[in-house]
Amino acid sequence: MGNPFFQPGAQRASKVRQLFDGIAPRYDLINDVQSLGLHHLWKLRVVRMADPRPGCQALDLCCGTGDLARRLAARGAWTVGADFSGPMLEQAARRKPLRGAAVSWVQADALELPFADGSFDLVTIAYGLRNLSDFSLGLAAMQRVLKPGGRLLILDFGKPANRLWRALYFAYLQLAVPLYGRIFAGNADAYAYILESLKNYPAQTGVNALLQELGFTSLRVVNLLGGVMSINYGEKC
Ligand SMILES: C[S@@+](CC[C@H](N)C(=O)[O-])C[C@H]1O[C@@H](n2cnc3c(N)ncnc32)[C@H](O)[C@@H]1O
């Protein structure tokens, strides 16, 4: 039987939203447990690569509980955090701003962004692209809201090129991660979803190709932990 939260087609977005609405209060805790806290370092790497300048306009899409948005704001960027899950945004809004830097939280669907063309110098998306019903449409929406020369950074689960490493990592996602979901959120399926969605995600190499098709330039792929995670970078020309 398939994963109840992974439904290709018309129901994809509503199932994903149901998933995150349900796990929002435990999301940060399980993130720390399943990554052994490493997701903080990976997000810091994104912020370092993004190098936001004070006053630049930044959008963190699929912001969830706001880890990345808060860090961009703390570096002086005027930051909008957008997500379609109300409960995830509530968690984000409850957190104390880093260095007193506020973020504007906006409830919005990544495929129907309520921002004018060319609004942002920087768009980031962490663990979000994999959840969209159409990756190309999502990337095109990000491209639309970027200014010419604007930067896009995508952090997500990757697919390691080494087959043994990939098999071990997929086994971890299949066996251990749903167990954490059961223990900490009472929901194993919500965490078994990660592997299901990853299998259907083009990951670092495929995303790089999609960015190229869309005309992004200065493309870079940074593999973290042997490709277990990856950052895709591109600039809008
Ligand atoms: C795995 S969480 C990542 C949260 C945060 N970026 C982080 O790194 O911790 C994925 C987030 O994407 C949001 N999301 C998924 N599909 C979306 C869509 N179509 N539009 C807006 N948000 C979406 C979910 O609500 C969820 O908060």
Coordinates of C-alpha atoms and ligand atoms in Angstrom, one line a residue:
M1 CA 0.0 0.0 0.0
G2 CA 1.3 3.5 -0.8
N3 CA 2.0 6.2 1.7
P4 CA -1.3 8.1 2.5
F5 CA 0.5 11.5 2.3
F6 CA 2.1 10.9 -1.1
Q7 CA -0.7 11.2 -3.7
P8 CA 0.5 12.1 -7.2
G9 CA -1.9 14.4 -9.1
A10 CA -4.7 16.7 -7.9
Q11 CA -4.6 15.6 -4.3
R12 CA -0.8 16.0 -3.8
A13 CA -0.9 19.5 -2.3
S14 CA -3.8 18.9 0.1
K15 CA -2.2 15.7 1.4
V16 CA 1.1 17.5 2.0
R17 CA -0.6 20.3 3.7
Q18 CA -2.6 17.8 5.9
L19 CA 0.8 16.2 6.8
F20 CA 2.5 19.4 7.9
D21 CA -0.6 20.8 9.7
G22 CA -0.6 17.6 11.8
I23 CA 3.0 17.5 12.8
A24 CA 3.7 21.2 13.2
P25 CA 4.1 21.2 17.0
R26 CA 6.6 18.4 16.9
Y27 CA 8.4 19.3 13.7
D28 CA 11.4 21.0 15.1
L29 CA 12.1 18.3 17.7
I30 CA 11.9 15.5 15.1
N31 CA 14.1 17.5 12.7
D32 CA 16.8 17.7 15.4
V33 CA 16.5 14.0 16.3
Q34 CA 16.5 12.6 12.7
S35 CA 19.4 14.7 11.5
L36 CA 21.3 14.6 14.8
G37 CA 21.1 18.4 14.8
L38 CA 23.0 18.6 11.5
H39 CA 20.2 20.4 9.6
H40 CA 21.2 23.6 11.5
L41 CA 24.7 23.3 9.9
W42 CA 23.2 22.7 6.5
K43 CA 21.0 25.7 6.8
L44 CA 23.9 27.8 8.0
R45 CA 25.7 26.8 4.8
V46 CA 22.8 28.0 2.8
V47 CA 22.9 31.3 4.5
R48 CA 26.6 31.6 4.0
M49 CA 26.2 30.8 0.3
A50 CA 23.3 33.3 0.0
D51 CA 25.4 36.0 1.6
P52 CA 22.4 38.3 2.2
R53 CA 23.4 42.0 2.4
P54 CA 21.7 44.3 4.9
G55 CA 18.6 45.7 3.3
C56 CA 18.3 43.0 0.5
Q57 CA 14.8 41.6 -0.1
A58 CA 14.7 37.8 0.7
L59 CA 11.9 35.3 0.4
D60 CA 12.2 31.9 2.3
L61 CA 9.6 29.7 0.6
C62 CA 8.1 26.7 2.3
C63 CA 9.5 28.3 5.4
G64 CA 7.8 26.0 7.9
T65 CA 8.8 26.9 11.5
G66 CA 11.1 29.6 10.1
D67 CA 14.7 28.4 10.7
L68 CA 16.1 29.8 7.5
A69 CA 14.0 32.9 7.4
R70 CA 15.0 33.9 10.9
R71 CA 18.7 33.5 10.0
L72 CA 18.4 35.6 6.8
A73 CA 16.6 38.3 8.8
A74 CA 19.4 38.2 11.4
R75 CA 21.9 39.0 8.7
G76 CA 20.0 42.2 7.9
A77 CA 17.8 41.0 5.0
W78 CA 14.2 42.2 4.8
T79 CA 12.7 38.7 5.0
V80 CA 9.4 37.2 4.0
G81 CA 8.7 33.6 5.1
A82 CA 5.9 32.0 3.1
D83 CA 4.2 28.6 3.7
F84 CA 0.8 27.2 3.0
S85 CA 0.4 25.5 6.4
G86 CA -1.2 27.8 9.0
P87 CA 0.0 25.6 11.9
M88 CA 3.6 25.7 10.7
L89 CA 3.5 29.5 10.4
E90 CA 2.0 29.7 13.9
Q91 CA 5.1 27.9 15.2
A92 CA 7.3 30.2 13.2
A93 CA 5.6 33.3 14.6
R94 CA 5.8 32.1 18.1
R95 CA 9.6 31.9 18.1
K96 CA 11.7 34.7 19.4
P97 CA 13.3 36.7 16.5
L98 CA 17.1 36.2 16.2
R99 CA 19.0 39.4 17.0
G100 CA 15.6 41.1 17.2
A101 CA 15.2 40.9 13.4
A102 CA 11.5 40.3 12.5
V103 CA 10.3 38.3 9.6
S104 CA 7.0 38.9 7.8
W105 CA 5.1 35.6 7.8
V106 CA 2.8 35.0 4.8
Q107 CA 0.4 32.1 4.1
A108 CA 0.8 31.3 0.5
D109 CA 1.0 28.4 -2.0
A110 CA 4.4 28.1 -3.6
L111 CA 2.8 27.6 -7.0
E112 CA 0.6 30.8 -6.7
L113 CA 2.9 33.3 -5.1
P114 CA 1.2 36.5 -4.2
F115 CA 4.2 38.7 -5.0
A116 CA 4.9 40.9 -8.0
D117 CA 7.5 39.9 -10.6
G118 CA 11.0 40.8 -9.6
S119 CA 10.3 41.4 -5.9
F120 CA 13.3 39.6 -4.3
D121 CA 17.1 39.7 -4.5
L122 CA 17.2 36.2 -2.9
V123 CA 14.9 33.2 -2.8
T124 CA 15.6 30.2 -0.5
I125 CA 13.7 27.0 -0.1
A126 CA 14.7 24.3 2.3
Y127 CA 13.1 20.8 2.2
G128 CA 10.2 22.4 0.2
L129 CA 10.7 21.8 -3.5
R130 CA 10.4 18.0 -3.1
N131 CA 6.9 18.5 -1.7
L132 CA 5.5 20.5 -4.7
S133 CA 3.1 18.8 -7.2
D134 CA 5.1 20.3 -10.1
F135 CA 8.8 21.0 -9.6
S136 CA 9.2 23.0 -12.9
L137 CA 6.2 25.2 -12.1
G138 CA 7.6 25.8 -8.6
L139 CA 11.0 26.8 -9.9
A140 CA 9.4 29.0 -12.5
A141 CA 7.4 30.8 -9.8
M142 CA 10.6 31.4 -7.8
Q143 CA 12.2 32.7 -11.0
R144 CA 9.3 35.1 -11.6
V145 CA 9.6 36.7 -8.2
L146 CA 13.4 37.1 -8.4
K147 CA 14.9 40.3 -9.7
P148 CA 17.3 39.9 -12.6
G149 CA 20.6 38.8 -11.1
G150 CA 18.7 37.4 -8.1
R151 CA 19.9 34.2 -6.4
L152 CA 18.0 31.0 -5.7
L153 CA 19.2 28.4 -3.2
I154 CA 17.5 25.0 -2.8
L155 CA 18.4 22.8 0.1
D156 CA 16.9 19.3 0.2
F157 CA 17.5 15.6 0.6
G158 CA 19.8 14.3 -2.1
K159 CA 20.5 11.0 -3.8
P160 CA 24.2 10.0 -3.2
A161 CA 26.0 8.8 -6.3
N162 CA 27.7 6.0 -4.3
R163 CA 25.3 3.1 -4.4
L164 CA 26.3 1.5 -1.1
W165 CA 26.0 4.9 0.7
R166 CA 22.7 5.5 -0.9
A167 CA 21.3 2.1 0.1
L168 CA 22.4 2.7 3.8
Y169 CA 20.8 6.1 3.8
F170 CA 17.6 4.9 2.2
A171 CA 17.5 2.1 4.8
Y172 CA 17.8 4.8 7.5
L173 CA 14.9 6.8 6.0
Q174 CA 12.8 3.6 5.7
L175 CA 13.4 2.1 9.1
A176 CA 14.6 4.7 11.7
V177 CA 12.9 7.9 10.6
P178 CA 9.3 6.5 10.6
L179 CA 10.1 5.2 14.1
Y180 CA 11.0 8.7 15.3
G181 CA 7.7 9.8 13.7
R182 CA 5.8 7.2 15.7
I183 CA 7.6 7.9 19.0
F184 CA 7.6 11.7 18.9
A185 CA 4.5 12.6 16.8
G186 CA 2.4 9.5 16.9
N187 CA 2.6 9.3 13.1
A188 CA 5.0 7.0 11.3
D189 CA 3.4 7.6 7.9
A190 CA 4.2 11.3 8.0
Y191 CA 7.9 10.4 8.3
A192 CA 7.8 7.4 5.9
Y193 CA 6.7 10.1 3.4
I194 CA 10.2 11.5 3.2
L195 CA 11.6 8.5 1.4
E196 CA 8.5 8.1 -0.8
S197 CA 8.7 11.8 -1.9
L198 CA 12.5 11.5 -2.4
K199 CA 12.1 8.6 -4.7
N200 CA 9.9 10.8 -6.9
Y201 CA 12.2 13.8 -6.7
P202 CA 14.9 14.5 -9.3
A203 CA 17.3 15.6 -6.5
Q204 CA 20.5 17.5 -7.0
T205 CA 21.3 16.4 -10.6
G206 CA 17.8 16.6 -11.9
V207 CA 17.1 20.0 -10.2
N208 CA 20.3 21.4 -11.7
A209 CA 19.0 20.3 -15.1
L210 CA 15.6 21.9 -14.5
L211 CA 17.4 25.2 -13.5
Q212 CA 19.4 25.0 -16.7
E213 CA 16.3 24.5 -18.8
L214 CA 14.7 27.6 -17.1
G215 CA 17.7 29.7 -18.0
F216 CA 19.3 30.1 -14.6
T217 CA 23.0 30.8 -14.7
S218 CA 26.1 30.3 -12.5
L219 CA 24.7 26.9 -11.5
R220 CA 26.3 25.0 -8.6
V221 CA 25.6 21.8 -6.8
V222 CA 27.0 21.4 -3.3
N223 CA 26.8 17.9 -1.9
L224 CA 26.7 17.5 1.9
L225 CA 27.5 14.3 3.7
G226 CA 28.4 12.5 0.4
G227 CA 25.2 13.7 -1.3
V228 CA 22.7 12.8 1.4
M229 CA 21.8 16.5 1.4
S230 CA 22.4 19.0 -1.3
I231 CA 22.3 22.6 -2.1
N232 CA 21.4 23.8 -5.7
Y233 CA 22.4 27.4 -6.5
G234 CA 21.4 29.4 -9.5
E235 CA 21.1 33.1 -10.6
K236 CA 18.3 34.6 -12.7
C237 CA 19.8 36.3 -15.7
Ligands
LIG1 C1 9.8 19.8 5.4 S1 9.1 21.4 5.7 C2 10.5 22.5 5.6 C3 10.3 23.6 6.6 C4 11.6 24.5 6.7 N1 11.9 25.1 5.4 C5 12.7 23.8 7.2 O1 13.7 23.7 6.5 O2 12.7 23.4 8.4 C6 8.2 21.7 4.2 C7 7.3 22.9 4.3 O3 6.8 23.2 3.0 C8 5.5 23.6 3.1 N2 4.9 23.4 1.8 C9 4.8 22.2 1.1 N3 4.2 22.4 -0.1 C10 3.9 23.8 -0.1 C11 3.3 24.6 -1.1 N4 2.8 24.1 -2.3 N5 3.2 25.9 -0.9 C12 3.7 26.4 0.3 N6 4.2 25.7 1.3 C13 4.4 24.4 1.0 C14 4.9 22.7 4.2 O4 3.8 23.3 4.8 C15 6.1 22.7 5.2 O5 6.0 23.7 6.1

